[in-house]
Amino acid sequence: MLSHYLTKALEDLGQLIKLTHDDIEDIKLAHHEKIFERAKIKEELITSFQNKKVLIDSEIAKQMESHPSEDLENLLNEETQAYLGTLKTELASLKDLNKRYAKLVLSVSEFYNSLLERMVPVEMHGYEKVTPKHRAILEVRA
């Protein structure tokens, strides 16, 4: 059963990695709607992965309880150990991709925020940004 949970968790991770690659490419091309459409799918995959991880942890705990004197490496067969190694590698890969994606998201956010502040000037009152009421968004000169 443990091998089954591991393969399913790896499938979820593979899909998350693919979707994150797609998000990175789409943010570069300013295809933001595609990113928003994938967000729900990614949330469902994350939940699915978390559920499978709980099942994996439970299965490993059961094996450890039934053989308390054995090391984990001795309890798991080579296939299961390979799956766990792949899982660790894939999680590290997803973490790196998410860092890259987060940097792009931050850059795009900063760009839009600075553009908005140029179009609609704001003033600082202490730590609070306030848009002056008397200024027009568009100034017309003849």
mmCIF file with all atom_site columns, C-alpha atoms in Angstrom, residues 4-142:
data_model
loop_
_atom_site.group_PDB
_atom_site.id
_atom_site.type_symbol
_atom_site.label_atom_id
_atom_site.label_alt_id
_atom_site.label_comp_id
_atom_site.label_asym_id
_atom_site.label_entity_id
_atom_site.label_seq_id
_atom_site.pdbx_PDB_ins_code
_atom_site.Cartn_x
_atom_site.Cartn_y
_atom_site.Cartn_z
_atom_site.occupancy
_atom_site.B_iso_or_equiv
_atom_site.pdbx_formal_charge
_atom_site.auth_seq_id
_atom_site.auth_comp_id
_atom_site.auth_asym_id
_atom_site.auth_atom_id
_atom_site.pdbx_PDB_model_num
ATOM 1   C CA . HIS A 1 4   ? 0.799  2.905  -4.135  1.00 0.00 ? 4   HIS A CA 1
ATOM 2   C CA . TYR A 1 5   ? 0.589  6.068  -1.998  1.00 0.00 ? 5   TYR A CA 1
ATOM 3   C CA . LEU A 1 6   ? 4.109  7.041  -3.010  1.00 0.00 ? 6   LEU A CA 1
ATOM 4   C CA . THR A 1 7   ? 3.423  6.652  -6.738  1.00 0.00 ? 7   THR A CA 1
ATOM 5   C CA . LYS A 1 8   ? 0.230  8.686  -6.460  1.00 0.00 ? 8   LYS A CA 1
ATOM 6   C CA . ALA A 1 9   ? 2.029  11.397 -4.467  1.00 0.00 ? 9   ALA A CA 1
ATOM 7   C CA . LEU A 1 10  ? 4.748  11.486 -7.149  1.00 0.00 ? 10  LEU A CA 1
ATOM 8   C CA . GLU A 1 11  ? 2.078  11.878 -9.833  1.00 0.00 ? 11  GLU A CA 1
ATOM 9   C CA . ASP A 1 12  ? 0.636  14.874 -7.971  1.00 0.00 ? 12  ASP A CA 1
ATOM 10  C CA . LEU A 1 13  ? 4.102  16.404 -7.605  1.00 0.00 ? 13  LEU A CA 1
ATOM 11  C CA . GLY A 1 14  ? 4.825  15.860 -11.292 1.00 0.00 ? 14  GLY A CA 1
ATOM 12  C CA . GLN A 1 15  ? 1.635  17.696 -12.231 1.00 0.00 ? 15  GLN A CA 1
ATOM 13  C CA . LEU A 1 16  ? 2.425  20.524 -9.808  1.00 0.00 ? 16  LEU A CA 1
ATOM 14  C CA . ILE A 1 17  ? 5.894  20.890 -11.309 1.00 0.00 ? 17  ILE A CA 1
ATOM 15  C CA . LYS A 1 18  ? 4.466  20.971 -14.833 1.00 0.00 ? 18  LYS A CA 1
ATOM 16  C CA . LEU A 1 19  ? 1.836  23.557 -13.889 1.00 0.00 ? 19  LEU A CA 1
ATOM 17  C CA . THR A 1 20  ? 4.452  25.702 -12.174 1.00 0.00 ? 20  THR A CA 1
ATOM 18  C CA . HIS A 1 21  ? 6.622  25.573 -15.312 1.00 0.00 ? 21  HIS A CA 1
ATOM 19  C CA . ASP A 1 22  ? 3.547  26.673 -17.285 1.00 0.00 ? 22  ASP A CA 1
ATOM 20  C CA . ASP A 1 23  ? 2.938  29.503 -14.810 1.00 0.00 ? 23  ASP A CA 1
ATOM 21  C CA . ILE A 1 24  ? 6.522  30.715 -15.201 1.00 0.00 ? 24  ILE A CA 1
ATOM 22  C CA . GLU A 1 25  ? 6.226  30.784 -18.974 1.00 0.00 ? 25  GLU A CA 1
ATOM 23  C CA . ASP A 1 26  ? 2.818  32.475 -18.874 1.00 0.00 ? 26  ASP A CA 1
ATOM 24  C CA . ILE A 1 27  ? 3.893  35.184 -16.450 1.00 0.00 ? 27  ILE A CA 1
ATOM 25  C CA . LYS A 1 28  ? 6.760  36.027 -18.792 1.00 0.00 ? 28  LYS A CA 1
ATOM 26  C CA . LEU A 1 29  ? 4.225  36.422 -21.610 1.00 0.00 ? 29  LEU A CA 1
ATOM 27  C CA . ALA A 1 30  ? 1.713  38.305 -19.416 1.00 0.00 ? 30  ALA A CA 1
ATOM 28  C CA . HIS A 1 31  ? -0.917 35.569 -19.833 1.00 0.00 ? 31  HIS A CA 1
ATOM 29  C CA . HIS A 1 32  ? -2.263 36.198 -16.362 1.00 0.00 ? 32  HIS A CA 1
ATOM 30  C CA . GLU A 1 33  ? -5.710 34.723 -16.980 1.00 0.00 ? 33  GLU A CA 1
ATOM 31  C CA . LYS A 1 34  ? -4.155 31.309 -17.673 1.00 0.00 ? 34  LYS A CA 1
ATOM 32  C CA . ILE A 1 35  ? -2.300 31.515 -14.374 1.00 0.00 ? 35  ILE A CA 1
ATOM 33  C CA . PHE A 1 36  ? -5.502 32.370 -12.503 1.00 0.00 ? 36  PHE A CA 1
ATOM 34  C CA . GLU A 1 37  ? -7.308 29.459 -14.188 1.00 0.00 ? 37  GLU A CA 1
ATOM 35  C CA . ARG A 1 38  ? -4.606 27.019 -13.039 1.00 0.00 ? 38  ARG A CA 1
ATOM 36  C CA . ALA A 1 39  ? -4.622 28.265 -9.436  1.00 0.00 ? 39  ALA A CA 1
ATOM 37  C CA . LYS A 1 40  ? -7.638 26.159 -8.429  1.00 0.00 ? 40  LYS A CA 1
ATOM 38  C CA . ILE A 1 41  ? -6.160 23.064 -10.070 1.00 0.00 ? 41  ILE A CA 1
ATOM 39  C CA . LYS A 1 42  ? -2.908 23.612 -8.198  1.00 0.00 ? 42  LYS A CA 1
ATOM 40  C CA . GLU A 1 43  ? -4.765 24.043 -4.900  1.00 0.00 ? 43  GLU A CA 1
ATOM 41  C CA . GLU A 1 44  ? -6.571 20.733 -5.464  1.00 0.00 ? 44  GLU A CA 1
ATOM 42  C CA . LEU A 1 45  ? -3.291 18.991 -6.304  1.00 0.00 ? 45  LEU A CA 1
ATOM 43  C CA . ILE A 1 46  ? -1.648 20.386 -3.181  1.00 0.00 ? 46  ILE A CA 1
ATOM 44  C CA . THR A 1 47  ? -4.526 19.123 -1.039  1.00 0.00 ? 47  THR A CA 1
ATOM 45  C CA . SER A 1 48  ? -4.376 15.739 -2.752  1.00 0.00 ? 48  SER A CA 1
ATOM 46  C CA . PHE A 1 49  ? -0.617 15.537 -2.171  1.00 0.00 ? 49  PHE A CA 1
ATOM 47  C CA . GLN A 1 50  ? -0.993 16.499 1.490   1.00 0.00 ? 50  GLN A CA 1
ATOM 48  C CA . ASN A 1 51  ? -3.613 13.780 1.976   1.00 0.00 ? 51  ASN A CA 1
ATOM 49  C CA . LYS A 1 52  ? -1.333 11.206 0.382   1.00 0.00 ? 52  LYS A CA 1
ATOM 50  C CA . LYS A 1 53  ? 1.560  12.362 2.533   1.00 0.00 ? 53  LYS A CA 1
ATOM 51  C CA . VAL A 1 54  ? -0.541 11.760 5.646   1.00 0.00 ? 54  VAL A CA 1
ATOM 52  C CA . LEU A 1 55  ? -1.284 8.234  4.387   1.00 0.00 ? 55  LEU A CA 1
ATOM 53  C CA . ILE A 1 56  ? 2.418  7.645  3.647   1.00 0.00 ? 56  ILE A CA 1
ATOM 54  C CA . ASP A 1 57  ? 3.385  8.838  7.128   1.00 0.00 ? 57  ASP A CA 1
ATOM 55  C CA . SER A 1 58  ? 0.718  6.595  8.649   1.00 0.00 ? 58  SER A CA 1
ATOM 56  C CA . GLU A 1 59  ? 1.926  3.527  6.733   1.00 0.00 ? 59  GLU A CA 1
ATOM 57  C CA . ILE A 1 60  ? 5.538  4.151  7.738   1.00 0.00 ? 60  ILE A CA 1
ATOM 58  C CA . ALA A 1 61  ? 4.469  4.655  11.369  1.00 0.00 ? 61  ALA A CA 1
ATOM 59  C CA . LYS A 1 62  ? 2.578  1.335  11.291  1.00 0.00 ? 62  LYS A CA 1
ATOM 60  C CA . GLN A 1 63  ? 5.641  -0.477 10.004  1.00 0.00 ? 63  GLN A CA 1
ATOM 61  C CA . MET A 1 64  ? 7.834  1.179  12.633  1.00 0.00 ? 64  MET A CA 1
ATOM 62  C CA . GLU A 1 65  ? 5.382  0.176  15.389  1.00 0.00 ? 65  GLU A CA 1
ATOM 63  C CA . SER A 1 66  ? 5.206  -3.423 14.238  1.00 0.00 ? 66  SER A CA 1
ATOM 64  C CA . HIS A 1 67  ? 9.035  -3.686 14.124  1.00 0.00 ? 67  HIS A CA 1
ATOM 65  C CA . PRO A 1 68  ? 10.294 -1.229 16.768  1.00 0.00 ? 68  PRO A CA 1
ATOM 66  C CA . SER A 1 69  ? 13.843 -2.618 16.867  1.00 0.00 ? 69  SER A CA 1
ATOM 67  C CA . GLU A 1 70  ? 14.405 -2.298 13.111  1.00 0.00 ? 70  GLU A CA 1
ATOM 68  C CA . ASP A 1 71  ? 15.791 0.742  11.299  1.00 0.00 ? 71  ASP A CA 1
ATOM 69  C CA . LEU A 1 72  ? 13.569 2.330  8.677   1.00 0.00 ? 72  LEU A CA 1
ATOM 70  C CA . GLU A 1 73  ? 16.024 1.411  5.929   1.00 0.00 ? 73  GLU A CA 1
ATOM 71  C CA . ASN A 1 74  ? 15.691 -2.272 6.869   1.00 0.00 ? 74  ASN A CA 1
ATOM 72  C CA . LEU A 1 75  ? 11.890 -2.109 6.954   1.00 0.00 ? 75  LEU A CA 1
ATOM 73  C CA . LEU A 1 76  ? 11.437 -0.644 3.475   1.00 0.00 ? 76  LEU A CA 1
ATOM 74  C CA . ASN A 1 77  ? 12.266 -2.524 0.311   1.00 0.00 ? 77  ASN A CA 1
ATOM 75  C CA . GLU A 1 78  ? 14.497 -1.022 -2.377  1.00 0.00 ? 78  GLU A CA 1
ATOM 76  C CA . GLU A 1 79  ? 11.558 0.085  -4.513  1.00 0.00 ? 79  GLU A CA 1
ATOM 77  C CA . THR A 1 80  ? 9.974  2.013  -1.635  1.00 0.00 ? 80  THR A CA 1
ATOM 78  C CA . GLN A 1 81  ? 13.306 3.576  -0.703  1.00 0.00 ? 81  GLN A CA 1
ATOM 79  C CA . ALA A 1 82  ? 13.754 4.650  -4.329  1.00 0.00 ? 82  ALA A CA 1
ATOM 80  C CA . TYR A 1 83  ? 10.276 6.206  -4.314  1.00 0.00 ? 83  TYR A CA 1
ATOM 81  C CA . LEU A 1 84  ? 11.105 8.115  -1.130  1.00 0.00 ? 84  LEU A CA 1
ATOM 82  C CA . GLY A 1 85  ? 14.351 9.350  -2.709  1.00 0.00 ? 85  GLY A CA 1
ATOM 83  C CA . THR A 1 86  ? 12.499 10.480 -5.818  1.00 0.00 ? 86  THR A CA 1
ATOM 84  C CA . LEU A 1 87  ? 9.874  12.166 -3.659  1.00 0.00 ? 87  LEU A CA 1
ATOM 85  C CA . LYS A 1 88  ? 12.573 14.110 -1.842  1.00 0.00 ? 88  LYS A CA 1
ATOM 86  C CA . THR A 1 89  ? 14.203 15.144 -5.131  1.00 0.00 ? 89  THR A CA 1
ATOM 87  C CA . GLU A 1 90  ? 10.899 16.205 -6.683  1.00 0.00 ? 90  GLU A CA 1
ATOM 88  C CA . LEU A 1 91  ? 9.967  18.239 -3.605  1.00 0.00 ? 91  LEU A CA 1
ATOM 89  C CA . ALA A 1 92  ? 13.310 20.055 -3.795  1.00 0.00 ? 92  ALA A CA 1
ATOM 90  C CA . SER A 1 93  ? 12.715 20.710 -7.493  1.00 0.00 ? 93  SER A CA 1
ATOM 91  C CA . LEU A 1 94  ? 9.241  22.115 -6.798  1.00 0.00 ? 94  LEU A CA 1
ATOM 92  C CA . LYS A 1 95  ? 10.646 24.305 -4.033  1.00 0.00 ? 95  LYS A CA 1
ATOM 93  C CA . ASP A 1 96  ? 13.239 25.774 -6.421  1.00 0.00 ? 96  ASP A CA 1
ATOM 94  C CA . LEU A 1 97  ? 10.604 26.349 -9.108  1.00 0.00 ? 97  LEU A CA 1
ATOM 95  C CA . ASN A 1 98  ? 8.322  28.075 -6.617  1.00 0.00 ? 98  ASN A CA 1
ATOM 96  C CA . LYS A 1 99  ? 11.166 30.374 -5.571  1.00 0.00 ? 99  LYS A CA 1
ATOM 97  C CA . ARG A 1 100 ? 11.743 31.308 -9.214  1.00 0.00 ? 100 ARG A CA 1
ATOM 98  C CA . TYR A 1 101 ? 8.035  31.856 -9.763  1.00 0.00 ? 101 TYR A CA 1
ATOM 99  C CA . ALA A 1 102 ? 7.738  33.960 -6.599  1.00 0.00 ? 102 ALA A CA 1
ATOM 100 C CA . LYS A 1 103 ? 10.524 36.256 -7.810  1.00 0.00 ? 103 LYS A CA 1
ATOM 101 C CA . LEU A 1 104 ? 8.694  36.778 -11.090 1.00 0.00 ? 104 LEU A CA 1
ATOM 102 C CA . VAL A 1 105 ? 5.399  37.426 -9.311  1.00 0.00 ? 105 VAL A CA 1
ATOM 103 C CA . LEU A 1 106 ? 7.080  39.968 -7.054  1.00 0.00 ? 106 LEU A CA 1
ATOM 104 C CA . SER A 1 107 ? 8.637  41.734 -10.039 1.00 0.00 ? 107 SER A CA 1
ATOM 105 C CA . VAL A 1 108 ? 5.321  41.932 -11.882 1.00 0.00 ? 108 VAL A CA 1
ATOM 106 C CA . SER A 1 109 ? 3.576  43.138 -8.727  1.00 0.00 ? 109 SER A CA 1
ATOM 107 C CA . GLU A 1 110 ? 6.170  45.864 -8.197  1.00 0.00 ? 110 GLU A CA 1
ATOM 108 C CA . PHE A 1 111 ? 5.811  46.945 -11.825 1.00 0.00 ? 111 PHE A CA 1
ATOM 109 C CA . TYR A 1 112 ? 2.026  47.262 -11.605 1.00 0.00 ? 112 TYR A CA 1
ATOM 110 C CA . ASN A 1 113 ? 2.164  48.982 -8.222  1.00 0.00 ? 113 ASN A CA 1
ATOM 111 C CA . SER A 1 114 ? 4.695  51.545 -9.446  1.00 0.00 ? 114 SER A CA 1
ATOM 112 C CA . LEU A 1 115 ? 2.626  52.115 -12.593 1.00 0.00 ? 115 LEU A CA 1
ATOM 113 C CA . LEU A 1 116 ? -0.492 52.640 -10.504 1.00 0.00 ? 116 LEU A CA 1
ATOM 114 C CA . GLU A 1 117 ? 1.311  55.059 -8.188  1.00 0.00 ? 117 GLU A CA 1
ATOM 115 C CA . ARG A 1 118 ? 2.440  57.097 -11.181 1.00 0.00 ? 118 ARG A CA 1
ATOM 116 C CA . MET A 1 119 ? -1.088 57.242 -12.563 1.00 0.00 ? 119 MET A CA 1
ATOM 117 C CA . VAL A 1 120 ? -2.785 57.878 -9.215  1.00 0.00 ? 120 VAL A CA 1
ATOM 118 C CA . PRO A 1 121 ? -0.353 59.732 -6.951  1.00 0.00 ? 121 PRO A CA 1
ATOM 119 C CA . VAL A 1 122 ? -0.411 58.860 -3.274  1.00 0.00 ? 122 VAL A CA 1
ATOM 120 C CA . GLU A 1 123 ? 0.881  60.704 -0.251  1.00 0.00 ? 123 GLU A CA 1
ATOM 121 C CA . MET A 1 124 ? 2.273  59.203 2.918   1.00 0.00 ? 124 MET A CA 1
ATOM 122 C CA . HIS A 1 125 ? 0.572  60.180 6.172   1.00 0.00 ? 125 HIS A CA 1
ATOM 123 C CA . GLY A 1 126 ? 2.735  58.406 8.711   1.00 0.00 ? 126 GLY A CA 1
ATOM 124 C CA . TYR A 1 127 ? 2.730  54.768 7.657   1.00 0.00 ? 127 TYR A CA 1
ATOM 125 C CA . GLU A 1 128 ? -0.488 55.059 5.681   1.00 0.00 ? 128 GLU A CA 1
ATOM 126 C CA . LYS A 1 129 ? -0.748 55.787 1.961   1.00 0.00 ? 129 LYS A CA 1
ATOM 127 C CA . VAL A 1 130 ? -3.548 58.203 1.115   1.00 0.00 ? 130 VAL A CA 1
ATOM 128 C CA . THR A 1 131 ? -4.811 59.287 -2.279  1.00 0.00 ? 131 THR A CA 1
ATOM 129 C CA . PRO A 1 132 ? -5.477 63.026 -2.230  1.00 0.00 ? 132 PRO A CA 1
ATOM 130 C CA . LYS A 1 133 ? -9.125 63.763 -3.018  1.00 0.00 ? 133 LYS A CA 1
ATOM 131 C CA . HIS A 1 134 ? -8.479 67.045 -4.767  1.00 0.00 ? 134 HIS A CA 1
ATOM 132 C CA . ARG A 1 135 ? -6.275 65.651 -7.523  1.00 0.00 ? 135 ARG A CA 1
ATOM 133 C CA . ALA A 1 136 ? -7.736 64.529 -10.784 1.00 0.00 ? 136 ALA A CA 1
ATOM 134 C CA . ILE A 1 137 ? -6.563 61.239 -12.222 1.00 0.00 ? 137 ILE A CA 1
ATOM 135 C CA . LEU A 1 138 ? -6.173 62.840 -15.615 1.00 0.00 ? 138 LEU A CA 1
ATOM 136 C CA . GLU A 1 139 ? -4.908 66.346 -16.095 1.00 0.00 ? 139 GLU A CA 1
ATOM 137 C CA . VAL A 1 140 ? -5.860 68.112 -19.325 1.00 0.00 ? 140 VAL A CA 1
ATOM 138 C CA . ARG A 1 141 ? -3.848 71.058 -20.562 1.00 0.00 ? 141 ARG A CA 1
ATOM 139 C CA . ALA A 1 142 ? -4.755 73.233 -23.526 1.00 0.00 ? 142 ALA A CA 1
#
